[in-house]
Amino acid sequence: MLGATGICAAGIASVLLFILGYLVINGASSLSLSFFTQLPAPVGELGGGMANAIVGSGKILGLAVLFGVPIGFLGGVYLAEYASPVGAFVVRYVTDLLNGVPSIVIGIFAYSLIVLNAKHFSAFAGGVALGIMMIPISVRSTEEFLRAVPNGLREAALALGAPKWRVLATVVVPAARDGIVTGILLNLARVAGETAPLLFTAFSNRYWSSGIDQPTASLPVMIYTYAISPYEDWHRQAWAAAFVLLMLVLGMNIISKVVLMRSPLRGGR
Amino acid sequence: MAARVQAFTRRLLSGDEVTRFIVTLAGLAILTVTAALVFELWSNSNLAREKFGWGFLTGSTWDPNAGEFGALPFIVGTATTSLISLVIAVPAGVGAAIFLAELAPRRVSDALTFCIELLAAVPSVVYGLLGVFVLVPIMKSVVEPPLRAVLGWTPLFSGPFYGVSVLTAGVVLAVMILPFIVSVSRQVLIAVPVEQREAALALGATRWETTWRVVLPFAKRGIYGSIFLALARALGETMAVTMVIGNSTQLKASLFAPGYSIAAVIANEFTEATDDLYLHALIQLGLVLFAVTIIINGLARLLVAGTTRRSDAVA
Amino acid sequence: MHTIIGKTVRRVVVVAAAVAVLAVLAVLAVLAVPAVAAAQTHITGAGATFPYPMYSKWFDAYHKLHPAIQINYQSIGSGGGIRQVTEGTVDFGASDGPMTDTQLAAFRAKRGSDILHFPTVMGAVVPIYNVSGITSALRFTPEVLAGMFLGTITKWNDKAIAAANPGVALPATNVVVVHRSDGSGTSFIWTDYLTKVSAVWKTKVGANTSVNWPVGLGGKGNEGVSGLVKLTNGAIGYVELIYAVQSKIAYGSVRNAAGEYVNATLESVSAAAASASMPDDFRVSITNPPGKTAYPIASFTWLLVPTKIADPAKQRAITDFLKWMLSDGQKMASALSYAPLPKAVVDRELKAIAAVK
């Protein structure tokens, strides 16, 4: 009977190998230099690439980090170091609430709050949508890693007469730095593949988008539009894009997991 | 009082109050964002509430042409796909977790867990892509015929099968939620104190009996928690589902028939709703999804927190 | 006691100050969004997928002629085009179904100005199918199409299909209807046609950009529908002609009002346009026309341009593009299987452009 459970585990793990293998075969073979350097071709014409979507994804993710991580990090510091029991309960509860919001619903929110008021789709709106999605996990990982820092460290520094914020900034946070940074990286990997919140915030763009107030192409949205199209060439490019996206996301995951395993602090999970 | 003020000023000058202020601000920002989110959803869906009331949840017609909006097909679709995914993923996932926590050597366990957790990182749209081009043909040639041969007499597995269907969406979801079930269940199982196992083994129980009768019951709450966590994820899943579910608002008993889910209909129709009532009905759907997910997530957290805390205490 | 009061006071001060700063930040954020200006003229349009291959070609060619002007067109569906242009989130919309009077009124109420319809090209919607075993082109009657989409004809060897296709060996494959899942002008043309030819369809479903489909699977966009049809044996769907041609899917001829089976071609679409008289606001339906050589499921497709465009650079770019589209642009249409506009319509449109200010 126990042997059967081994089959389950092997079966599930092999799904990953299958997905990887399939994407490598279909995606990597469709990759070419033009994929990384050119704009999409007009409908029905061969060739073209997704350079603008790659840059666009980067831009949107950058904005998401700028928006979500500071709030998440400081919120985590608040929970771990400053909050009163009531404050901690409320913020923690609401953070969990926010974590449970389906990504498409966050898309609706960013659309009605930003797109409708600014009167255009923009990378900014997409960044905010993804940024909101990053908040809850940033909060929780920051809090957990700060709590994992031994109290002895804190007390020693406080005993030297340093104010609490200096202790935090020079002792506690640096001690938890690996954990916090990898937490952010994992978090980023999670939102990097999000499509639903971008459909009606960042929208898409056939060209390069300048600044952050233009509709902006992104890899996940391109994969979606290309995958549901009837053109073989677009399907090929969708596989290529999926391969690139998956490599980026898995890469971020693997790096952060390896760093975590090596780290002396293994707070949280 | 004066002493208090003085102490306050001192801390202000030393920068501590500023820090407190900034981090409190961040805490408040989280509350504000969430409150604004709920407020936006609520105030942008009032037309649908006024017109349909609770009937919105039970109406089975979604006819933008006639201004008739009922959420039942999407609620049923979301519930069915999630349920199918659980039926597949729970036995497989818990089974795998048992293997990883109880049987496998540490090294093997770590490596496999690493692989399985990476599955959670695969973007939803990539699952959709694989669903359309790989799973749909497999469903048509490998999965459907035997199912129909054995269970074709039930309404659940009758009617034509086009490849895209409620069942296909359920299968894609199952793969997507497996990592959550495996990862959390494994942790909960590992947290079961060694004494529990040793006691059972000492009483002459086999390894399987120990796992089945002692370890699993001990970790029960945590495993339920992992299932709810997975369920919450399945409910809100959008892209992969909309690519393989068939997007049909007709309510059908058969799992072979195409269906629709709440998240999928929002993704498909949100930018295109041409009148306000239509838009409000879609946002109202978002609100329904939000509410359900919150409840499921809350249950999950309670259960998981309960178990790990208890086992921590025992350990 | 003092401790508690002191603590409470401090908390209140902190919270109040925090709220104030948040409010200021929020205001700054909202102000900062539109402040970023661009040297180039970026124009965003969205809507119909039916003319997307044409528009994508046009906007690409126009960008090559005028590198400072980028027109980003996203084919999100006609319903979406109407919605987003009404909300003002895009600079122009595009639709294959003319806006209804209610929609025009809604636009006026929201934006305080009017919106104009500019026909760009004409296209045909064709029934596409994927039935393994059928190699020759099928012929469809209005009754067969309505029957399939109503769910009353469920097998490909149905008597009604056989009667229209003598000599074709029809398999007993199940009919799988594929329709649009998004609000679509192509759906409007298709349902507008079915409403004209089938009384049952008219009472049960009606014509609109999104309808309550009696049967079938939904695919997003013309791309999604042709994609699904390609993947599904026994499928029938409807797409703009170019999608059937480009993605190499079989499509059939349709019996027109005069009783002739007509293939969708540039000539048969132009013949359909010739039989309709164009009203001043260009909102016209040319499905099921009387002409003997006319293809029955054809339509104009429109750009939806607000009469008031606040940004003068955008106003100039859009009106210039419209003029180019009506002259040089028209010459590119037939290569992509769209029928160019009749001369008379072009002349009237050139006059109408003056209203875009």
CSV table of N, CA and C in Angstrom, one decimal, chain A residues 18-20 22-28 30 35 50 193 195 219-246, chain B residues 122-138 164 168-169 172-173 176 237-245, chain C residues 227 231:
chain,number,residue,atom,x,y,z
A,18,PHE,N,7.8,16.3,-17.6
A,18,PHE,CA,7.1,16.3,-18.9
A,18,PHE,C,6.9,17.7,-19.4
A,19,ILE,N,6.4,18.6,-18.5
A,19,ILE,CA,6.2,20.0,-18.9
A,19,ILE,C,7.5,20.6,-19.4
A,20,LEU,N,8.5,20.4,-18.7
A,20,LEU,CA,9.8,21.0,-19.1
A,20,LEU,C,10.2,20.4,-20.4
A,22,TYR,N,8.5,19.0,-22.8
A,22,TYR,CA,7.6,19.4,-23.9
A,22,TYR,C,8.0,20.9,-24.3
A,23,LEU,N,8.1,21.7,-23.3
A,23,LEU,CA,8.4,23.1,-23.6
A,23,LEU,C,9.8,23.3,-24.3
A,24,VAL,N,10.7,22.5,-23.8
A,24,VAL,CA,12.1,22.5,-24.4
A,24,VAL,C,12.0,22.1,-25.8
A,25,ILE,N,11.3,21.0,-26.1
A,25,ILE,CA,11.2,20.5,-27.5
A,25,ILE,C,10.5,21.5,-28.4
A,26,ASN,N,9.3,22.0,-27.9
A,26,ASN,CA,8.5,22.8,-28.7
A,26,ASN,C,8.9,24.3,-28.7
A,27,GLY,N,9.4,24.7,-27.5
A,27,GLY,CA,9.7,26.1,-27.4
A,27,GLY,C,11.1,26.5,-27.8
A,28,ALA,N,12.0,25.7,-27.3
A,28,ALA,CA,13.4,26.1,-27.6
A,28,ALA,C,13.7,26.0,-29.1
A,30,SER,N,11.7,26.7,-31.4
A,30,SER,CA,11.1,27.8,-32.1
A,30,SER,C,11.8,29.1,-31.8
A,35,PHE,N,13.3,36.6,-32.2
A,35,PHE,CA,12.3,36.5,-31.1
A,35,PHE,C,12.7,37.5,-30.0
A,50,MET,N,9.2,39.1,-30.0
A,50,MET,CA,8.5,39.6,-28.9
A,50,MET,C,9.3,40.6,-28.0
A,193,GLY,N,4.3,35.4,-14.0
A,193,GLY,CA,3.5,34.6,-15.0
A,193,GLY,C,2.0,35.0,-15.0
A,195,THR,N,-1.4,36.5,-16.0
A,195,THR,CA,-2.0,37.1,-17.2
A,195,THR,C,-3.2,37.9,-16.9
A,219,LEU,N,4.8,39.3,-21.7
A,219,LEU,CA,4.9,37.9,-22.2
A,219,LEU,C,3.7,37.1,-22.0
A,220,PRO,N,3.1,37.1,-20.7
A,220,PRO,CA,2.0,36.2,-20.5
A,220,PRO,C,0.8,36.6,-21.4
A,221,VAL,N,0.5,37.9,-21.6
A,221,VAL,CA,-0.6,38.3,-22.4
A,221,VAL,C,-0.3,37.9,-23.9
A,222,MET,N,0.9,38.0,-24.3
A,222,MET,CA,1.2,37.6,-25.7
A,222,MET,C,1.1,36.1,-25.9
A,223,ILE,N,1.5,35.3,-24.9
A,223,ILE,CA,1.3,33.9,-25.0
A,223,ILE,C,-0.2,33.6,-25.1
A,224,TYR,N,-1.0,34.2,-24.3
A,224,TYR,CA,-2.5,34.0,-24.4
A,224,TYR,C,-3.0,34.3,-25.8
A,225,THR,N,-2.7,35.6,-26.3
A,225,THR,CA,-3.3,36.0,-27.6
A,225,THR,C,-2.8,35.1,-28.7
A,226,TYR,N,-1.5,34.7,-28.6
A,226,TYR,CA,-0.9,33.9,-29.7
A,226,TYR,C,-1.4,32.5,-29.6
A,227,ALA,N,-1.7,32.0,-28.4
A,227,ALA,CA,-2.1,30.6,-28.3
A,227,ALA,C,-3.5,30.4,-28.8
A,228,ILE,N,-4.4,31.4,-28.7
A,228,ILE,CA,-5.7,31.2,-29.1
A,228,ILE,C,-5.9,31.6,-30.6
A,229,SER,N,-4.8,32.0,-31.2
A,229,SER,CA,-4.9,32.4,-32.6
A,229,SER,C,-4.9,31.2,-33.6
A,230,PRO,N,-5.3,31.4,-34.8
A,230,PRO,CA,-5.3,30.2,-35.7
A,230,PRO,C,-4.0,30.0,-36.5
A,231,TYR,N,-3.0,30.9,-36.3
A,231,TYR,CA,-1.8,30.8,-37.1
A,231,TYR,C,-0.7,29.9,-36.5
A,232,GLU,N,-0.2,29.0,-37.4
A,232,GLU,CA,0.8,28.1,-36.9
A,232,GLU,C,2.0,28.9,-36.4
A,233,ASP,N,2.4,30.0,-37.2
A,233,ASP,CA,3.6,30.7,-36.8
A,233,ASP,C,3.4,31.4,-35.4
A,234,TRP,N,2.2,31.8,-35.1
A,234,TRP,CA,1.9,32.4,-33.8
A,234,TRP,C,2.0,31.3,-32.7
A,235,HIS,N,1.5,30.1,-33.0
A,235,HIS,CA,1.6,29.1,-32.0
A,235,HIS,C,3.0,28.8,-31.7
A,236,ARG,N,3.9,28.7,-32.7
A,236,ARG,CA,5.3,28.5,-32.5
A,236,ARG,C,5.8,29.5,-31.6
A,237,GLN,N,5.5,30.8,-31.9
A,237,GLN,CA,6.0,31.9,-31.0
A,237,GLN,C,5.5,31.8,-29.6
A,238,ALA,N,4.2,31.3,-29.5
A,238,ALA,CA,3.6,31.2,-28.1
A,238,ALA,C,4.4,30.2,-27.3
A,239,TRP,N,4.8,29.1,-28.0
A,239,TRP,CA,5.7,28.1,-27.3
A,239,TRP,C,7.0,28.7,-26.9
A,240,ALA,N,7.6,29.4,-27.9
A,240,ALA,CA,8.9,30.0,-27.6
A,240,ALA,C,8.8,30.9,-26.4
A,241,ALA,N,7.7,31.8,-26.4
A,241,ALA,CA,7.5,32.7,-25.3
A,241,ALA,C,7.3,32.0,-24.0
A,242,ALA,N,6.5,30.9,-24.0
A,242,ALA,CA,6.2,30.1,-22.8
A,242,ALA,C,7.5,29.5,-22.3
A,243,PHE,N,8.3,29.1,-23.2
A,243,PHE,CA,9.6,28.5,-22.8
A,243,PHE,C,10.5,29.6,-22.1
A,244,VAL,N,10.6,30.7,-22.7
A,244,VAL,CA,11.3,31.8,-22.1
A,244,VAL,C,10.8,32.2,-20.7
A,245,LEU,N,9.5,32.3,-20.6
A,245,LEU,CA,8.8,32.7,-19.4
A,245,LEU,C,9.1,31.6,-18.3
A,246,LEU,N,8.9,30.4,-18.7
A,246,LEU,CA,9.1,29.3,-17.7
A,246,LEU,C,10.5,29.3,-17.2
B,122,VAL,N,4.9,27.2,-12.3
B,122,VAL,CA,4.6,27.3,-13.7
B,122,VAL,C,3.4,28.2,-13.9
B,123,PRO,N,3.6,29.2,-14.8
B,123,PRO,CA,2.5,30.2,-14.9
B,123,PRO,C,1.3,29.6,-15.5
B,124,SER,N,0.2,30.1,-15.0
B,124,SER,CA,-1.2,29.6,-15.4
B,124,SER,C,-1.4,29.6,-16.9
B,125,VAL,N,-0.9,30.6,-17.6
B,125,VAL,CA,-1.1,30.6,-19.1
B,125,VAL,C,-0.3,29.5,-19.8
B,126,VAL,N,0.8,29.1,-19.2
B,126,VAL,CA,1.5,28.0,-19.7
B,126,VAL,C,0.8,26.7,-19.5
B,127,TYR,N,0.1,26.5,-18.4
B,127,TYR,CA,-0.8,25.4,-18.2
B,127,TYR,C,-1.9,25.4,-19.2
B,128,GLY,N,-2.4,26.6,-19.5
B,128,GLY,CA,-3.5,26.7,-20.5
B,128,GLY,C,-3.0,26.3,-21.9
B,129,LEU,N,-1.8,26.7,-22.2
B,129,LEU,CA,-1.2,26.4,-23.5
B,129,LEU,C,-1.0,24.9,-23.6
B,130,LEU,N,-0.5,24.3,-22.6
B,130,LEU,CA,-0.3,22.8,-22.6
B,130,LEU,C,-1.7,22.1,-22.6
B,131,GLY,N,-2.6,22.7,-21.9
B,131,GLY,CA,-4.0,22.2,-21.9
B,131,GLY,C,-4.6,22.1,-23.3
B,132,VAL,N,-4.5,23.2,-24.0
B,132,VAL,CA,-5.1,23.3,-25.3
B,132,VAL,C,-4.4,22.3,-26.3
B,133,PHE,N,-3.1,22.3,-26.3
B,133,PHE,CA,-2.4,21.6,-27.4
B,133,PHE,C,-2.0,20.2,-27.0
B,134,VAL,N,-1.9,19.9,-25.7
B,134,VAL,CA,-1.5,18.5,-25.3
B,134,VAL,C,-2.6,17.8,-24.6
B,135,LEU,N,-3.2,18.4,-23.6
B,135,LEU,CA,-4.2,17.6,-22.8
B,135,LEU,C,-5.5,17.4,-23.6
B,136,VAL,N,-5.9,18.4,-24.4
B,136,VAL,CA,-7.2,18.2,-25.1
B,136,VAL,C,-7.1,16.9,-26.0
B,137,PRO,N,-6.1,16.8,-26.9
B,137,PRO,CA,-6.0,15.6,-27.7
B,137,PRO,C,-5.9,14.3,-26.8
B,138,ILE,N,-5.2,14.4,-25.7
B,138,ILE,CA,-5.1,13.2,-24.9
B,138,ILE,C,-6.4,12.8,-24.3
B,164,VAL,N,-12.5,20.1,-25.3
B,164,VAL,CA,-12.6,21.2,-24.3
B,164,VAL,C,-13.9,20.9,-23.5
B,168,THR,N,-12.0,18.5,-18.7
B,168,THR,CA,-10.7,18.9,-19.0
B,168,THR,C,-10.2,20.0,-18.1
B,169,ALA,N,-11.0,21.0,-17.9
B,169,ALA,CA,-10.6,22.1,-17.0
B,169,ALA,C,-10.3,21.5,-15.6
B,172,VAL,N,-6.8,20.0,-15.6
B,172,VAL,CA,-5.8,21.0,-15.6
B,172,VAL,C,-5.6,21.6,-14.2
B,173,LEU,N,-6.8,21.9,-13.6
B,173,LEU,CA,-6.8,22.4,-12.2
B,173,LEU,C,-6.1,21.5,-11.3
B,176,MET,N,-2.6,21.8,-11.3
B,176,MET,CA,-2.1,23.1,-10.8
B,176,MET,C,-2.2,23.1,-9.3
B,237,GLU,N,-8.7,30.4,-10.2
B,237,GLU,CA,-7.9,30.2,-11.4
B,237,GLU,C,-8.6,30.7,-12.7
B,238,THR,N,-7.9,31.5,-13.5
B,238,THR,CA,-8.6,32.1,-14.6
B,238,THR,C,-8.1,31.6,-16.0
B,239,MET,N,-6.8,31.8,-16.3
B,239,MET,CA,-6.4,31.7,-17.7
B,239,MET,C,-6.4,30.2,-18.1
B,240,ALA,N,-5.9,29.3,-17.3
B,240,ALA,CA,-5.8,27.9,-17.8
B,240,ALA,C,-7.2,27.4,-18.0
B,241,VAL,N,-8.2,27.8,-17.1
B,241,VAL,CA,-9.5,27.3,-17.2
B,241,VAL,C,-10.2,27.9,-18.5
B,242,THR,N,-10.1,29.2,-18.7
B,242,THR,CA,-10.8,29.7,-19.8
B,242,THR,C,-10.3,29.2,-21.2
B,243,MET,N,-9.0,28.7,-21.2
B,243,MET,CA,-8.5,28.1,-22.4
B,243,MET,C,-9.0,26.7,-22.7
B,244,VAL,N,-9.5,26.0,-21.7
B,244,VAL,CA,-9.9,24.6,-21.9
B,244,VAL,C,-11.3,24.3,-21.5
B,245,ILE,N,-12.1,25.2,-21.0
B,245,ILE,CA,-13.4,24.8,-20.5
B,245,ILE,C,-14.5,24.9,-21.5
C,227,GLY,N,-9.4,28.8,-34.2
C,227,GLY,CA,-8.5,27.8,-33.5
C,227,GLY,C,-9.3,26.6,-33.0
C,231,LEU,N,-9.3,22.5,-34.1
C,231,LEU,CA,-8.9,21.4,-33.1
C,231,LEU,C,-10.0,20.4,-33.0
